[in-house]
Amino acid sequence: MPPDQASQTDTPSSSQLAASLTRRERQHDLLARFGMAALKSTDIAELLQQATALCAEALEAELCKALEWVKDADGSERLLVRAGVGWHPAVVGRRSVGADLTSPAGYALKTGEPVITNDLGAESRFRCPALLAEHGVTRAVNVIIRGEGAPFGVLEVDSSREGRFDAADAAFLQGVANLLGGAIDRANDAAARRRTEALLRENEAQFRGLADLIPQLTWMADASGAIYWYNRRWYDYTGARPGETEGWNWRSVHHPDHVDRASDGFFRAIRTGEPWEDTFPLRGKDGQYRWFLSRAVPVRGQDGRILRWLGTNTDVTEQRKAESRIMEAERRLQLALRAARIGAWSWNLEEDRIEADGRLREIFDFTADQPIGGSDVTGRVHPDDQPRIGGIIETARRERGEYDAEFRILLPSGEVRWAVARGVVTDSTPERSLTLIGVTWDTTDAKRAEEKLRLSEERFRSLVEATAAIVWYTSGAGRFETPQPSWSSFTGQTFDELKGIGWVEAIHPDDRPHTSEAWRAARAGRTIYKTEHRLRRYDGVYRDMLVRAVPLLDAGGAVQEWVGVHTDITTRRRAEEALRETEERYRLAAQATNDAIWDWNLSSDRIHWNEAVRTLFGYGADTGETSASWWMDHIHPDDQDHVVTGIHAVIDGGGTRWNDEYRFRRADGSYASILDRGFVLRSPIGQPLRMIGAMQDISVRKRVEEELEAARFTAEEANRAKSLFIANMSHELRTPLSAVIGYTEMLEEELADLGVDSMLPDLEKIEANARHLLNLINGVLDISKIEAGKMEVHGEDADIAELTREVAATVEALVSKKGNRLAVEVADGLGTMHTDVVKVRQCLFNLLSNAAKFTEDGTITLSVERAAPGPQGAEETTSADMVVFRVTDTGIGMTPEQVRRLFERFMQADSSTTRRFGGTGLGLAITKAFANMLGGEISVDTASGQGTGFTLRLPADLRHGRLAGTADADPLRVEEVTPSQAARETILIIDDEQAMRELLARFLHREGFGVALAADGQTGLSIARQIRPRAILLDVMMPRTDGWSVLSVLKAEPDLADIPVIIISSRREKGLALSLGAADYFTKPVDWQRLHRVLSGLGGQAPGTALVMMEADETRTLLAAELGRDGWQIAETETEEEAFSRLATTLPTVILLDPVMAGLDGFAFLKALDRNPDWRDIPVIVVVAQPIGRDETEELRGRVQDIIPMAEDGADGVIEELKEAIARLRPAPPDRPPQERGPQDRGMDAGATNGTGGTDG
Amino acid sequence: MAKLLLVEDHEEIWDFLSRRLKRRGFDVVLAFDGRQGVDMARSEQPDVILLDMNLPIIDGWTAARELKAGQETAGIPIIALTAHAMSGDREKTLQAGCDDYHPKPVDFSRLLTQIDTAMQRRPQTAGE
């Protein structure tokens, strides 16, 4: 709080203090309760309302409001009252206050500081907002509402009563506002998640609905005619379950009377490759048959080979009914005409007397002898027709011509009949008076038939309109002569534009010729008009249309009109093209490789093979297609089991990919080694339909591998034999040497007894040289034994102090030779150890004599102590009790280069050393090997000229104190002896295979990690519990506790669950690994570069935010899920506007961008990023869904961190690459922390947090 | 005076070894193969047997087993002398009944210590 505000508080009286205390307690209570409510609810409006009520109560004020920061379209901003208590009607939701610094609320918003005003009228800082003035407000407290993102608005408490708001009130208010901010964030997150989920659902539905949008029943069959896919309408109509009607089982829903004809026709089509068309009834799920027009066309590959058949069944029941109605109507017309009652009459116009026969009287319902006048007849004409008939008669009378009229008769009974009258006016009667003579017949029945026909046609049209995209009608001549609402609404053409042949304008120019030709041919032959073309939609986009029109013939066989239907097949076409492209690519790939490609139809159990099955295995031309059992029979009997089991596990288990290695019989009876990889094609509901795969002949590779293995084995054998030979040889050398030394010593003794001292120095030289030779031989023998695996360890109990002193005593003389002093430091209470004492002694002796050799007039110190178990560093950690021996000297020391080669055999500091100091150069190598055999290790600490210190660390009990992972003699890891390189962090390796441990450890050392090793799961777990490694590399296949169990235990223990576990396995079980919680998965051989990147990704800081700007499709969903699993916050957008608004609130760690997507120009977006200094440095990784040009690639290269093409094998590959790309970003994080706002924003937050400090307790 | 039986076929070895042992005041009797060694042990009843392993007629391991099996010789400590420093040799000699093990070439002062130790243990061994 600013000090001037704090100092305004008057010294309170004790009663005031008590009241204040009560009020604070009440505030704490309210804050806690609101905290619970805010956590549970994402209903912001409700929370704002609650908050205002509560704040008013807590601060004993009558007014409170929550203001939302609103930016209007014109760029101005204001604070809108979103919720409140105590306000006049029509304030909440309508009124606003200023969002600038001149209003208290605006000030709070812009600075983030709480604003306390106790005398609004006297304020110099602010103008009193009108809203407050209207309510007589004199004092107010304003605090900002904000969460992680941009500020939401302001929470304000107002009062017109006496009193004061103080800093504690403001702190309380800020507390409530912070809770609101958090709730708003959560609500926004939830809303964003819901939006994403909705998008996802929509996307998926769209995808699934693709095929189902086609009005017809649609299906696809393979080249042999077996149907492997239906759209949903098929299942909807037939009521069949997926799998029931696939293959040839569609026959089960056919009408028995028609099924054979349909099958025969379809077979014929498949044989000849001709399109097929037939009409037959299909049984619906209600048991009723409906008629379907079925068409199937072959889909051919580039080479003209039929890939599959695409078929449709169109419900033509209504058409057939209409047709039969037409026929019926025609029949009835004929009947009616045949039975027509023609009445004859003559009408003397001058006398108005009508002579009529009986039939006419019947038609007009006159009695036989009734005199009829003209008005009698015209009176019975339907009133609607009377004027017209009157006119006709008048004209005929005046012009004395013929007349012809059709009219309705309204009988006295009310019945209406149709009649046609034909006549002529004449004055040639005997009386020469003007007379009308004519005939009239009743056409009522014919009319009725016509009307019925029209009705049925209308019904048919409405049906057509309901099922197709565009329905149109032309005249019999094929011209549009009436408005075409359906056509117009799709193309946007007005009637004026489309009429006649104007519609051609909407057809894609390239498609006009073949369309015209098809249309012309159809009209000429009065056959069905079928074509496909691109039609321009109202928005200018061309859509692929399937066109079909039928001529409606009149009774005489002339075309009355054409009824046409355009079906939009763009989406279907695209899917087909994609499929064709895929298949084409597949075919090319098949040609390019020598692999035998197979296509196994799971329903017919037949396999199609490509050419390579013949070239690769020598089979004849008849193997183009085989049964599945043919393939199975040719697999080596020993391999059949695992192949069958494996492939069925994939097919039945819902998997897609399968691979296996097995031996496959060639035509000549020999076996080829095969790597077979296949994938399962499934129907949309997951039904396995086909399996396609490639057999790769890896015989040569296998043979090379076997030869290499044999060579390696031979080399190892040879090496063992060599070691054995040397061991035997050394032994043979030692016997004569024993005699030399023995006699020399004896002579020395005897000469000493005789007092012949003059010869003694020579004898001593003989003995010394013999002993040196013996040492050399012993060293070679030891090394050979170690190499030949013949060295054994014999444990026995030994007193540590005694052992140490004994060794010291042995070397005392040696050490003192060069004027060195030997200091022995033995700690108290060392007790005993169980180890191979001979080897320990030899190790110490080697170290001490080594020290003595390189030190003159100095001090050599041998010390020993027990090291308590505990994490002093990765390498020291073990549950075992350790004994630590140290040999330090003040000698010449070593350079790092010397240290590096220190433990190599026959190595000495340099070649001159041998001359100067003697020695075999084997001592340290042996010492190291022994240390390892005893379960311990040795390390060195030195610098040239500063002496050397060796540390020998051995388990106090050989039997259960092995240092994890040091079971065998392995070359000392160089990194262990270069303490200058500080270990980054420790990584635990759990692997039962010693070579693998060593390999990984070596790699990790190089990467700068500390390493802890465990040879089995249990040890691994106990080490993990002790040291909490940064990460764990875990093998799966281990004896006793396997990797999966270890992983499960790790993930089940809360303290360990967060340690990333990277599985390294020889098997492909990534899914299982990830589902059990592994952070990553590697198959052997390890891809070291990838491991490097993954480990770099562990670099410490949590993953940040990734702004993903890609089309909302499956890839994006998968990608987001994968990254989310790695701890990334994902923000997804598809438009620039959304992206910019996100960038304005949160700086992402990385942007993943598809530069070529609808609604976004990626290049412009990148330029926009560059213009903003805050955004310029955000790394961008481009994921390219469609291939982009070289220029564009170049343009991107300069700006983005990585370009990842969408892999052909789908999202997996992309994600893999993406993760690696992201890992590459890791080593150099941006200068400012990602995910955080700028420093000035931080400052505001800090102030706000301080303000709430008092209420936290 | 302690009596040692040295069973050794290699002439130079038994020669200098026996001479040096005698110089140290031991009474040394010699045998040159395994069979002779067993017989000598029965007849001479030495305090300690120094037994080479690579012997003609019967080898040292067989001889050791026979000695430990024979009532008169079972109590005599045997120190195996062997150039067989290969893996398992030590185990094999101890299994054959030898009480101690001295790898060749001979470390004379250490051998003296081992002989002393064996002689001190003898009454206990005999008492069992």
Short mmCIF file of C-alpha atoms in Angstrom, two decimals, chain A residues 124-396:
data_model
loop_
_atom_site.label_atom_id
_atom_site.label_comp_id
_atom_site.label_asym_id
_atom_site.label_seq_id
_atom_site.Cartn_x
_atom_site.Cartn_y
_atom_site.Cartn_z
CA SER A 124 -7.74 14.98 -7.24
CA ARG A 125 -6.59 11.80 -8.93
CA PHE A 126 -9.95 10.78 -10.34
CA ARG A 127 -13.12 12.12 -11.81
CA CYS A 128 -16.14 10.66 -10.12
CA PRO A 129 -17.82 8.35 -12.69
CA ALA A 130 -21.44 9.27 -13.42
CA LEU A 131 -22.68 5.92 -12.22
CA LEU A 132 -21.16 6.47 -8.78
CA ALA A 133 -22.42 10.02 -8.58
CA GLU A 134 -25.96 8.87 -9.33
CA HIS A 135 -25.79 6.48 -6.40
CA GLY A 136 -24.27 9.05 -4.06
CA VAL A 137 -21.13 7.02 -3.64
CA THR A 138 -18.53 8.74 -1.47
CA ARG A 139 -15.99 6.07 -0.98
CA ALA A 140 -14.84 3.01 -2.95
CA VAL A 141 -12.30 0.26 -3.18
CA ASN A 142 -11.24 -1.09 -6.59
CA VAL A 143 -9.12 -4.14 -7.27
CA ILE A 144 -8.16 -5.83 -10.47
CA ILE A 145 -9.57 -9.22 -11.44
CA ARG A 146 -7.11 -11.24 -13.36
CA GLY A 147 -5.90 -14.78 -13.70
CA GLU A 148 -2.95 -15.97 -15.72
CA GLY A 149 -4.00 -14.19 -18.85
CA ALA A 150 -5.11 -10.68 -19.65
CA PRO A 151 -7.04 -8.84 -16.92
CA PHE A 152 -10.71 -9.68 -16.79
CA GLY A 153 -11.85 -6.46 -15.12
CA VAL A 154 -12.31 -4.85 -11.77
CA LEU A 155 -14.09 -5.69 -8.54
CA GLU A 156 -15.38 -2.60 -6.81
CA VAL A 157 -17.08 -1.97 -3.49
CA ASP A 158 -18.84 1.37 -3.07
CA SER A 159 -20.59 3.07 -0.24
CA SER A 160 -22.39 6.29 0.39
CA ARG A 161 -22.41 5.72 4.14
CA GLU A 162 -20.06 7.03 6.76
CA GLY A 163 -16.93 5.00 7.27
CA ARG A 164 -13.56 4.21 5.90
CA PHE A 165 -12.13 1.52 3.69
CA ASP A 166 -8.65 0.54 4.73
CA ALA A 167 -5.79 -1.52 3.33
CA ALA A 168 -7.09 -4.70 4.96
CA ASP A 169 -10.42 -4.23 3.15
CA ALA A 170 -8.56 -3.85 -0.09
CA ALA A 171 -6.54 -6.96 0.68
CA PHE A 172 -9.73 -8.90 1.33
CA LEU A 173 -11.24 -7.64 -1.90
CA GLN A 174 -8.11 -8.54 -3.81
CA GLY A 175 -8.30 -12.02 -2.31
CA VAL A 176 -11.80 -12.46 -3.67
CA ALA A 177 -10.74 -11.00 -7.03
CA ASN A 178 -7.80 -13.42 -7.26
CA LEU A 179 -10.12 -16.35 -6.61
CA LEU A 180 -12.35 -15.01 -9.38
CA GLY A 181 -9.38 -14.71 -11.69
CA GLY A 182 -8.46 -18.33 -11.10
CA ALA A 183 -12.04 -19.44 -11.68
CA ILE A 184 -12.20 -17.45 -14.92
CA ASP A 185 -9.01 -19.10 -16.11
CA ARG A 186 -10.41 -22.49 -15.32
CA ALA A 187 -13.67 -21.67 -17.03
CA ASN A 188 -11.80 -20.43 -20.11
CA ASP A 189 -9.70 -23.56 -20.11
CA ALA A 190 -12.78 -25.69 -19.80
CA ALA A 191 -14.46 -23.79 -22.59
CA ALA A 192 -11.40 -24.11 -24.78
CA ARG A 193 -11.25 -27.80 -24.05
CA ARG A 194 -14.93 -28.18 -24.84
CA ARG A 195 -14.43 -26.31 -28.08
CA THR A 196 -11.53 -28.52 -29.00
CA GLU A 197 -13.49 -31.61 -28.15
CA ALA A 198 -16.43 -30.40 -30.14
CA LEU A 199 -14.18 -29.67 -33.09
CA LEU A 200 -12.68 -33.07 -32.78
CA ARG A 201 -16.05 -34.75 -32.68
CA GLU A 202 -17.25 -32.74 -35.61
CA ASN A 203 -14.15 -33.58 -37.54
CA GLU A 204 -14.50 -37.23 -36.88
CA ALA A 205 -18.19 -37.23 -37.70
CA GLN A 206 -17.43 -35.44 -40.91
CA PHE A 207 -14.92 -38.05 -41.81
CA ARG A 208 -17.23 -40.92 -41.04
CA GLY A 209 -20.14 -39.22 -42.71
CA LEU A 210 -18.21 -38.76 -45.91
CA ALA A 211 -19.29 -41.99 -47.44
CA ASP A 212 -22.63 -41.87 -45.76
CA LEU A 213 -23.50 -38.58 -47.43
CA ILE A 214 -23.96 -40.37 -50.70
CA PRO A 215 -27.69 -40.94 -51.00
CA GLN A 216 -27.30 -44.36 -52.52
CA LEU A 217 -26.23 -47.56 -50.87
CA THR A 218 -22.58 -47.71 -51.79
CA TRP A 219 -20.07 -50.48 -51.70
CA MET A 220 -16.61 -51.46 -52.79
CA ALA A 221 -15.42 -54.83 -53.94
CA ASP A 222 -11.95 -56.05 -54.66
CA ALA A 223 -10.89 -57.10 -58.12
CA SER A 224 -12.33 -60.55 -57.57
CA GLY A 225 -15.73 -59.07 -56.77
CA ALA A 226 -15.72 -59.74 -53.04
CA ILE A 227 -17.28 -56.76 -51.31
CA TYR A 228 -15.13 -55.43 -48.52
CA TRP A 229 -16.79 -52.13 -47.71
CA TYR A 230 -20.31 -50.71 -47.49
CA ASN A 231 -21.39 -47.25 -46.49
CA ARG A 232 -23.65 -46.79 -43.54
CA ARG A 233 -26.79 -46.55 -45.61
CA TRP A 234 -26.32 -50.13 -46.61
CA TYR A 235 -26.30 -51.25 -43.01
CA ASP A 236 -29.15 -48.89 -42.19
CA TYR A 237 -31.30 -50.25 -44.98
CA THR A 238 -30.54 -53.95 -44.78
CA GLY A 239 -30.26 -54.05 -41.01
CA ALA A 240 -27.22 -56.28 -41.52
CA ARG A 241 -24.39 -56.09 -39.07
CA PRO A 242 -20.94 -55.28 -40.45
CA GLY A 243 -19.33 -58.51 -41.48
CA GLU A 244 -22.57 -60.26 -42.33
CA THR A 245 -22.95 -59.17 -45.92
CA GLU A 246 -19.33 -58.70 -46.91
CA GLY A 247 -17.63 -60.93 -49.47
CA TRP A 248 -20.38 -62.67 -51.41
CA ASN A 249 -22.85 -62.67 -48.60
CA TRP A 250 -24.84 -59.79 -50.09
CA ARG A 251 -26.82 -62.53 -51.78
CA SER A 252 -28.59 -63.11 -48.50
CA VAL A 253 -30.59 -59.88 -48.83
CA HIS A 254 -31.50 -60.42 -52.47
CA HIS A 255 -34.88 -61.60 -53.64
CA PRO A 256 -34.67 -65.32 -54.42
CA ASP A 257 -36.26 -64.76 -57.85
CA HIS A 258 -33.63 -62.26 -58.89
CA VAL A 259 -30.49 -63.27 -57.11
CA ASP A 260 -29.14 -65.64 -59.72
CA ARG A 261 -29.59 -63.19 -62.54
CA ALA A 262 -27.87 -60.48 -60.49
CA SER A 263 -24.97 -62.75 -59.56
CA ASP A 264 -24.51 -63.94 -63.13
CA GLY A 265 -24.48 -60.41 -64.43
CA PHE A 266 -22.02 -59.28 -61.81
CA PHE A 267 -19.74 -62.24 -62.50
CA ARG A 268 -19.84 -61.47 -66.19
CA ALA A 269 -18.93 -57.86 -65.48
CA ILE A 270 -16.00 -58.90 -63.35
CA ARG A 271 -14.78 -61.27 -66.04
CA THR A 272 -15.04 -58.75 -68.82
CA GLY A 273 -14.29 -55.63 -66.83
CA GLU A 274 -17.43 -53.97 -68.23
CA PRO A 275 -19.59 -51.77 -66.02
CA TRP A 276 -22.56 -53.58 -64.61
CA GLU A 277 -26.13 -52.41 -64.23
CA ASP A 278 -29.14 -54.26 -63.02
CA THR A 279 -32.36 -53.63 -61.17
CA PHE A 280 -33.55 -55.98 -58.48
CA PRO A 281 -35.30 -56.05 -55.14
CA LEU A 282 -33.33 -55.96 -51.91
CA ARG A 283 -34.77 -56.91 -48.57
CA GLY A 284 -34.86 -54.13 -46.02
CA LYS A 285 -34.58 -54.68 -42.31
CA ASP A 286 -38.39 -54.55 -42.09
CA GLY A 287 -38.54 -57.62 -44.31
CA GLN A 288 -40.03 -55.63 -47.21
CA TYR A 289 -38.34 -55.66 -50.58
CA ARG A 290 -37.64 -52.47 -52.41
CA TRP A 291 -36.31 -52.11 -55.92
CA PHE A 292 -32.81 -50.89 -56.45
CA LEU A 293 -30.99 -49.85 -59.55
CA SER A 294 -27.52 -51.22 -59.01
CA ARG A 295 -24.50 -50.03 -60.91
CA ALA A 296 -20.90 -51.07 -60.51
CA VAL A 297 -17.91 -49.64 -62.27
CA PRO A 298 -14.35 -50.94 -62.21
CA VAL A 299 -11.69 -48.67 -60.75
CA ARG A 300 -8.52 -49.13 -62.69
CA GLY A 301 -4.93 -48.45 -61.82
CA GLN A 302 -2.44 -46.66 -64.03
CA ASP A 303 -1.63 -49.91 -65.77
CA GLY A 304 -5.25 -50.53 -66.60
CA ARG A 305 -5.55 -53.33 -64.10
CA ILE A 306 -8.78 -53.36 -62.17
CA LEU A 307 -8.05 -52.44 -58.58
CA ARG A 308 -11.57 -52.75 -57.31
CA TRP A 309 -15.20 -52.19 -58.07
CA LEU A 310 -17.27 -49.30 -56.87
CA GLY A 311 -20.96 -49.94 -56.74
CA THR A 312 -24.13 -48.09 -55.88
CA ASN A 313 -27.65 -49.23 -55.30
CA THR A 314 -30.27 -46.56 -55.86
CA ASP A 315 -33.73 -47.05 -54.54
CA VAL A 316 -35.99 -46.91 -57.61
CA THR A 317 -39.12 -48.31 -56.02
CA GLU A 318 -40.96 -45.03 -56.41
CA GLN A 319 -39.85 -44.70 -60.01
CA ARG A 320 -41.02 -48.19 -60.73
CA LYS A 321 -44.31 -47.42 -59.09
CA ALA A 322 -44.64 -44.28 -61.17
CA GLU A 323 -43.83 -46.24 -64.25
CA SER A 324 -46.45 -48.81 -63.49
CA ARG A 325 -48.90 -46.03 -62.78
CA ILE A 326 -48.21 -44.51 -66.17
CA MET A 327 -48.87 -47.81 -67.76
CA GLU A 328 -52.04 -48.21 -65.82
CA ALA A 329 -53.20 -44.76 -66.73
CA GLU A 330 -52.56 -45.39 -70.37
CA ARG A 331 -54.52 -48.58 -70.23
CA ARG A 332 -57.37 -46.83 -68.57
CA LEU A 333 -57.33 -44.07 -71.13
CA GLN A 334 -57.57 -46.60 -73.90
CA LEU A 335 -60.43 -48.31 -72.16
CA ALA A 336 -62.14 -45.05 -71.55
CA LEU A 337 -61.78 -43.96 -75.11
CA ARG A 338 -63.02 -47.28 -76.35
CA ALA A 339 -66.05 -46.98 -74.19
CA ALA A 340 -66.52 -43.30 -74.99
CA ARG A 341 -70.03 -42.22 -75.33
CA ILE A 342 -70.23 -39.96 -78.31
CA GLY A 343 -73.34 -37.98 -78.60
CA ALA A 344 -74.41 -36.31 -81.81
CA TRP A 345 -76.47 -33.19 -82.02
CA SER A 346 -77.64 -30.33 -84.22
CA TRP A 347 -78.44 -26.92 -82.88
CA ASN A 348 -80.72 -24.69 -84.92
CA LEU A 349 -79.49 -21.35 -83.80
CA GLU A 350 -82.38 -19.39 -85.34
CA GLU A 351 -84.98 -21.44 -83.59
CA ASP A 352 -82.69 -22.29 -80.62
CA ARG A 353 -83.77 -25.86 -80.93
CA ILE A 354 -81.42 -28.73 -80.33
CA GLU A 355 -81.89 -32.14 -81.78
CA ALA A 356 -79.92 -34.59 -79.62
CA ASP A 357 -79.51 -38.31 -79.62
CA GLY A 358 -79.79 -40.50 -76.59
CA ARG A 359 -76.08 -40.47 -75.76
CA LEU A 360 -75.94 -36.72 -75.68
CA ARG A 361 -78.97 -36.63 -73.44
CA GLU A 362 -77.17 -39.11 -71.21
CA ILE A 363 -74.02 -37.01 -71.08
CA PHE A 364 -75.96 -33.91 -70.11
CA ASP A 365 -78.46 -35.88 -68.09
CA PHE A 366 -81.53 -34.81 -70.10
CA THR A 367 -84.56 -37.06 -70.27
CA ALA A 368 -85.40 -38.75 -73.57
CA ASP A 369 -88.33 -36.57 -74.66
CA GLN A 370 -87.41 -33.28 -72.98
CA PRO A 371 -87.12 -30.42 -75.51
CA ILE A 372 -83.60 -28.93 -75.31
CA GLY A 373 -82.70 -25.34 -75.99
CA GLY A 374 -79.27 -23.76 -76.22
CA SER A 375 -79.55 -22.27 -72.76
CA ASP A 376 -80.38 -25.70 -71.37
CA VAL A 377 -77.08 -26.98 -72.60
CA THR A 378 -74.95 -23.97 -71.79
CA GLY A 379 -76.62 -23.84 -68.41
CA ARG A 380 -75.14 -27.24 -67.66
CA VAL A 381 -71.68 -26.17 -68.62
CA HIS A 382 -69.49 -25.63 -65.54
CA PRO A 383 -69.86 -21.93 -64.56
CA ASP A 384 -66.06 -21.55 -64.79
CA ASP A 385 -66.10 -22.72 -68.40
CA GLN A 386 -69.29 -20.88 -69.48
CA PRO A 387 -67.71 -17.60 -70.60
CA ARG A 388 -65.11 -19.46 -72.67
CA ILE A 389 -67.71 -21.76 -74.26
CA GLY A 390 -70.02 -18.83 -74.89
CA GLY A 391 -67.19 -17.03 -76.64
CA ILE A 392 -66.39 -20.03 -78.78
CA ILE A 393 -70.01 -20.45 -79.83
CA GLU A 394 -70.31 -16.73 -80.60
CA THR A 395 -67.18 -16.78 -82.69
CA ALA A 396 -68.28 -19.89 -84.54
#
